[in-house]
Amino acid sequence: MEVYELVQAPRPCSYLPNLEASFRYFYIKDCTAYLYCALLERGWRRFGNYFFVPTCRTCDACISIRQDCANFVFSKSHKRTLKSPLTLQVSRPKVSDEHLNLYDKYHQKMHEKKGWDYQGITLDAYYDTFVRGFLEFGYEFDYYINNQLVGVAYVDILPTAISAVYCYYDHDFEHFSIGTYSILKQIEVAKRYNIKYLYPGYWIQNHHSMGYKERFKPFEILCNRPDLNENPLWVKE
């Protein structure tokens, strides 16, 4: 296993105006499941071989959250969503023209809908972000309607945790609540295999892009910013 710490200058925040965002990065080749779980417990996320955690000095709006899947109870609304005609196929992460076209369509729509900055993505950049470094824990959840790919979720499945890495979908089929369906399916998988936690990433309360995670309460929040040699403090929200 190779580990390198990377330093990046602060940059404009993608979520909150007039603020700067700072991250701590590790480049980890052949990351072990044990180290990955330790990072997840301390608020880190993964794209490819890069692991990162926010270290913003003047803001702590991005909160790491996790669901206790064993005790999570599906609501009537959740159960209705899970009855949608979506078909799930699970595979190892991959990339194709179909993936790139759907990814572009999703982000063009989010640019119109929520003002996301998006300049397109190349095959190499997509591979580095979503495919590289999946090792034994990385999976792809593909969602289909009548053999048409309408959603893709990248999911890391570890012995004690599932990490929802990223999800995108076709807004022409948004009435099927594909994003919500994807999170619920991951909770289903966790329950089936007795995996304790789902880590869906960062939550910003009442935010137009990040606030949707409130629909999956109750969850636990990380109350500190622990280093690797410090204990994380998780409490029920």
PDB file of N, CA, C and O in Angstrom, residues 33-45 53 64-66 158 160-161 163 196-197 199 220-228 230-234:
ATOM      1  N   ALA A  33      -9.248  -2.407   3.310  1.00  0.00           N
ATOM      2  CA  ALA A  33     -10.588  -2.180   3.843  1.00  0.00           C
ATOM      3  C   ALA A  33     -10.526  -1.630   5.268  1.00  0.00           C
ATOM      4  O   ALA A  33     -11.340  -0.792   5.669  1.00  0.00           O
ATOM      5  N   TYR A  34      -9.529  -2.094   6.041  1.00  0.00           N
ATOM      6  CA  TYR A  34      -9.387  -1.631   7.424  1.00  0.00           C
ATOM      7  C   TYR A  34      -9.109  -0.127   7.479  1.00  0.00           C
ATOM      8  O   TYR A  34      -9.747   0.612   8.236  1.00  0.00           O
ATOM      9  N   LEU A  35      -8.155   0.336   6.662  1.00  0.00           N
ATOM     10  CA  LEU A  35      -7.842   1.767   6.632  1.00  0.00           C
ATOM     11  C   LEU A  35      -9.024   2.562   6.104  1.00  0.00           C
ATOM     12  O   LEU A  35      -9.354   3.640   6.634  1.00  0.00           O
ATOM     13  N   TYR A  36      -9.686   2.047   5.075  1.00  0.00           N
ATOM     14  CA  TYR A  36     -10.836   2.756   4.494  1.00  0.00           C
ATOM     15  C   TYR A  36     -11.928   2.941   5.546  1.00  0.00           C
ATOM     16  O   TYR A  36     -12.498   4.033   5.682  1.00  0.00           O
ATOM     17  N   CYS A  37     -12.237   1.906   6.316  1.00  0.00           N
ATOM     18  CA  CYS A  37     -13.252   2.023   7.361  1.00  0.00           C
ATOM     19  C   CYS A  37     -12.853   3.065   8.400  1.00  0.00           C
ATOM     20  O   CYS A  37     -13.688   3.847   8.867  1.00  0.00           O
ATOM     21  N   ALA A  38     -11.565   3.091   8.754  1.00  0.00           N
ATOM     22  CA  ALA A  38     -11.083   4.074   9.722  1.00  0.00           C
ATOM     23  C   ALA A  38     -11.241   5.497   9.180  1.00  0.00           C
ATOM     24  O   ALA A  38     -11.610   6.427   9.914  1.00  0.00           O
ATOM     25  N   LEU A  39     -10.987   5.676   7.882  1.00  0.00           N
ATOM     26  CA  LEU A  39     -11.162   6.987   7.260  1.00  0.00           C
ATOM     27  C   LEU A  39     -12.635   7.390   7.222  1.00  0.00           C
ATOM     28  O   LEU A  39     -12.983   8.535   7.542  1.00  0.00           O
ATOM     29  N   LEU A  40     -13.506   6.465   6.828  1.00  0.00           N
ATOM     30  CA  LEU A  40     -14.939   6.757   6.804  1.00  0.00           C
ATOM     31  C   LEU A  40     -15.438   7.206   8.164  1.00  0.00           C
ATOM     32  O   LEU A  40     -16.218   8.164   8.278  1.00  0.00           O
ATOM     33  N   GLU A  41     -15.014   6.510   9.205  1.00  0.00           N
ATOM     34  CA  GLU A  41     -15.439   6.848  10.562  1.00  0.00           C
ATOM     35  C   GLU A  41     -15.000   8.252  10.966  1.00  0.00           C
ATOM     36  O   GLU A  41     -15.585   8.847  11.871  1.00  0.00           O
ATOM     37  N   ARG A  42     -13.994   8.781  10.293  1.00  0.00           N
ATOM     38  CA  ARG A  42     -13.464  10.106  10.611  1.00  0.00           C
ATOM     39  C   ARG A  42     -13.828  11.148   9.559  1.00  0.00           C
ATOM     40  O   ARG A  42     -13.210  12.214   9.492  1.00  0.00           O
ATOM     41  N   GLY A  43     -14.828  10.842   8.728  1.00  0.00           N
ATOM     42  CA  GLY A  43     -15.382  11.843   7.826  1.00  0.00           C
ATOM     43  C   GLY A  43     -14.762  11.936   6.453  1.00  0.00           C
ATOM     44  O   GLY A  43     -15.072  12.861   5.694  1.00  0.00           O
ATOM     45  N   TRP A  44     -13.897  10.981   6.087  1.00  0.00           N
ATOM     46  CA  TRP A  44     -13.242  11.019   4.784  1.00  0.00           C
ATOM     47  C   TRP A  44     -14.134  10.405   3.710  1.00  0.00           C
ATOM     48  O   TRP A  44     -14.963   9.545   3.987  1.00  0.00           O
ATOM     49  N   ARG A  45     -13.907  10.843   2.473  1.00  0.00           N
ATOM     50  CA  ARG A  45     -14.604  10.324   1.310  1.00  0.00           C
ATOM     51  C   ARG A  45     -13.577   9.881   0.275  1.00  0.00           C
ATOM     52  O   ARG A  45     -12.395  10.217   0.371  1.00  0.00           O
ATOM     53  N   VAL A  53     -11.008  15.018   3.052  1.00  0.00           N
ATOM     54  CA  VAL A  53     -11.863  15.447   4.154  1.00  0.00           C
ATOM     55  C   VAL A  53     -11.797  16.976   4.217  1.00  0.00           C
ATOM     56  O   VAL A  53     -10.734  17.561   3.991  1.00  0.00           O
ATOM     57  N   SER A  64     -20.499  15.336   8.339  1.00  0.00           N
ATOM     58  CA  SER A  64     -20.472  13.915   7.997  1.00  0.00           C
ATOM     59  C   SER A  64     -21.619  13.210   8.723  1.00  0.00           C
ATOM     60  O   SER A  64     -21.815  13.405   9.925  1.00  0.00           O
ATOM     61  N   ILE A  65     -22.367  12.399   7.983  1.00  0.00           N
ATOM     62  CA  ILE A  65     -23.492  11.686   8.578  1.00  0.00           C
ATOM     63  C   ILE A  65     -23.414  10.204   8.213  1.00  0.00           C
ATOM     64  O   ILE A  65     -22.719   9.816   7.272  1.00  0.00           O
ATOM     65  N   ARG A  66     -24.139   9.397   8.989  1.00  0.00           N
ATOM     66  CA  ARG A  66     -24.252   7.974   8.663  1.00  0.00           C
ATOM     67  C   ARG A  66     -25.583   7.450   9.179  1.00  0.00           C
ATOM     68  O   ARG A  66     -26.118   7.940  10.187  1.00  0.00           O
ATOM     69  N   LEU A 158     -17.981  -2.387   2.340  1.00  0.00           N
ATOM     70  CA  LEU A 158     -16.934  -2.846   3.248  1.00  0.00           C
ATOM     71  C   LEU A 158     -17.551  -3.734   4.321  1.00  0.00           C
ATOM     72  O   LEU A 158     -18.777  -3.820   4.433  1.00  0.00           O
ATOM     73  N   THR A 160     -17.995  -3.467   7.491  1.00  0.00           N
ATOM     74  CA  THR A 160     -18.832  -2.825   8.504  1.00  0.00           C
ATOM     75  C   THR A 160     -19.532  -1.576   8.006  1.00  0.00           C
ATOM     76  O   THR A 160     -20.216  -0.901   8.789  1.00  0.00           O
ATOM     77  N   ALA A 161     -19.378  -1.253   6.728  1.00  0.00           N
ATOM     78  CA  ALA A 161     -19.944   0.006   6.240  1.00  0.00           C
ATOM     79  C   ALA A 161     -20.141  -0.025   4.735  1.00  0.00           C
ATOM     80  O   ALA A 161     -19.432  -0.733   4.012  1.00  0.00           O
ATOM     81  N   SER A 163     -20.376   2.926   1.654  1.00  0.00           N
ATOM     82  CA  SER A 163     -20.182   4.337   1.339  1.00  0.00           C
ATOM     83  C   SER A 163     -20.852   4.648   0.005  1.00  0.00           C
ATOM     84  O   SER A 163     -20.539   4.020  -1.010  1.00  0.00           O
ATOM     85  N   LYS A 196     -23.395  -2.605   9.280  1.00  0.00           N
ATOM     86  CA  LYS A 196     -23.926  -1.688  10.288  1.00  0.00           C
ATOM     87  C   LYS A 196     -24.329  -0.328   9.734  1.00  0.00           C
ATOM     88  O   LYS A 196     -25.431   0.149   9.964  1.00  0.00           O
ATOM     89  N   TYR A 197     -23.416   0.324   8.977  1.00  0.00           N
ATOM     90  CA  TYR A 197     -23.641   1.728   8.636  1.00  0.00           C
ATOM     91  C   TYR A 197     -23.629   1.995   7.132  1.00  0.00           C
ATOM     92  O   TYR A 197     -22.919   1.339   6.369  1.00  0.00           O
ATOM     93  N   TYR A 199     -22.738   5.367   4.890  1.00  0.00           N
ATOM     94  CA  TYR A 199     -22.194   6.722   4.899  1.00  0.00           C
ATOM     95  C   TYR A 199     -22.592   7.407   3.593  1.00  0.00           C
ATOM     96  O   TYR A 199     -22.006   7.118   2.540  1.00  0.00           O
ATOM     97  N   GLU A 220     -26.850   9.629  12.343  1.00  0.00           N
ATOM     98  CA  GLU A 220     -25.851  10.090  13.290  1.00  0.00           C
ATOM     99  C   GLU A 220     -24.961  11.120  12.608  1.00  0.00           C
ATOM    100  O   GLU A 220     -24.760  11.075  11.394  1.00  0.00           O
ATOM    101  N   ILE A 221     -24.451  12.078  13.390  1.00  0.00           N
ATOM    102  CA  ILE A 221     -23.564  13.104  12.851  1.00  0.00           C
ATOM    103  C   ILE A 221     -22.207  13.035  13.562  1.00  0.00           C
ATOM    104  O   ILE A 221     -22.119  12.682  14.739  1.00  0.00           O
ATOM    105  N   LEU A 222     -21.171  13.358  12.813  1.00  0.00           N
ATOM    106  CA  LEU A 222     -19.818  13.394  13.363  1.00  0.00           C
ATOM    107  C   LEU A 222     -19.589  14.770  13.981  1.00  0.00           C
ATOM    108  O   LEU A 222     -19.641  15.784  13.280  1.00  0.00           O
ATOM    109  N   CYS A 223     -19.335  14.806  15.279  1.00  0.00           N
ATOM    110  CA  CYS A 223     -19.268  16.075  16.000  1.00  0.00           C
ATOM    111  C   CYS A 223     -17.870  16.667  16.076  1.00  0.00           C
ATOM    112  O   CYS A 223     -17.711  17.804  16.535  1.00  0.00           O
ATOM    113  N   ASN A 224     -16.863  15.930  15.682  1.00  0.00           N
ATOM    114  CA  ASN A 224     -15.500  16.470  15.734  1.00  0.00           C
ATOM    115  C   ASN A 224     -14.807  16.238  14.400  1.00  0.00           C
ATOM    116  O   ASN A 224     -15.373  15.644  13.486  1.00  0.00           O
ATOM    117  N   ARG A 225     -13.598  16.732  14.307  1.00  0.00           N
ATOM    118  CA  ARG A 225     -12.774  16.520  13.116  1.00  0.00           C
ATOM    119  C   ARG A 225     -11.524  15.749  13.545  1.00  0.00           C
ATOM    120  O   ARG A 225     -10.430  16.301  13.631  1.00  0.00           O
ATOM    121  N   PRO A 226     -11.684  14.465  13.807  1.00  0.00           N
ATOM    122  CA  PRO A 226     -10.566  13.710  14.384  1.00  0.00           C
ATOM    123  C   PRO A 226      -9.481  13.392  13.372  1.00  0.00           C
ATOM    124  O   PRO A 226      -9.752  13.142  12.197  1.00  0.00           O
ATOM    125  N   ASP A 227      -8.245  13.400  13.840  1.00  0.00           N
ATOM    126  CA  ASP A 227      -7.143  12.887  13.038  1.00  0.00           C
ATOM    127  C   ASP A 227      -7.184  11.366  13.110  1.00  0.00           C
ATOM    128  O   ASP A 227      -7.991  10.781  13.846  1.00  0.00           O
ATOM    129  N   LEU A 228      -6.318  10.708  12.368  1.00  0.00           N
ATOM    130  CA  LEU A 228      -6.360   9.250  12.317  1.00  0.00           C
ATOM    131  C   LEU A 228      -6.039   8.601  13.664  1.00  0.00           C
ATOM    132  O   LEU A 228      -6.450   7.470  13.916  1.00  0.00           O
ATOM    133  N   GLU A 230      -7.030   9.849  16.533  1.00  0.00           N
ATOM    134  CA  GLU A 230      -8.028  10.335  17.485  1.00  0.00           C
ATOM    135  C   GLU A 230      -9.349   9.615  17.259  1.00  0.00           C
ATOM    136  O   GLU A 230      -9.648   9.161  16.148  1.00  0.00           O
ATOM    137  N   ASN A 231     -10.147   9.526  18.297  1.00  0.00           N
ATOM    138  CA  ASN A 231     -11.433   8.836  18.208  1.00  0.00           C
ATOM    139  C   ASN A 231     -12.506   9.750  17.633  1.00  0.00           C
ATOM    140  O   ASN A 231     -12.622  10.913  18.045  1.00  0.00           O
ATOM    141  N   PRO A 232     -13.314   9.233  16.702  1.00  0.00           N
ATOM    142  CA  PRO A 232     -14.437  10.028  16.192  1.00  0.00           C
ATOM    143  C   PRO A 232     -15.575  10.068  17.206  1.00  0.00           C
ATOM    144  O   PRO A 232     -15.796   9.097  17.949  1.00  0.00           O
ATOM    145  N   LEU A 233     -16.289  11.176  17.243  1.00  0.00           N
ATOM    146  CA  LEU A 233     -17.420  11.335  18.150  1.00  0.00           C
ATOM    147  C   LEU A 233     -18.706  11.432  17.339  1.00  0.00           C
ATOM    148  O   LEU A 233     -19.003  12.477  16.744  1.00  0.00           O
ATOM    149  N   TRP A 234     -19.442  10.331  17.282  1.00  0.00           N
ATOM    150  CA  TRP A 234     -20.713  10.270  16.564  1.00  0.00           C
ATOM    151  C   TRP A 234     -21.865  10.344  17.562  1.00  0.00           C
ATOM    152  O   TRP A 234     -21.842   9.665  18.588  1.00  0.00           O
TER     153      TRP A 234
END
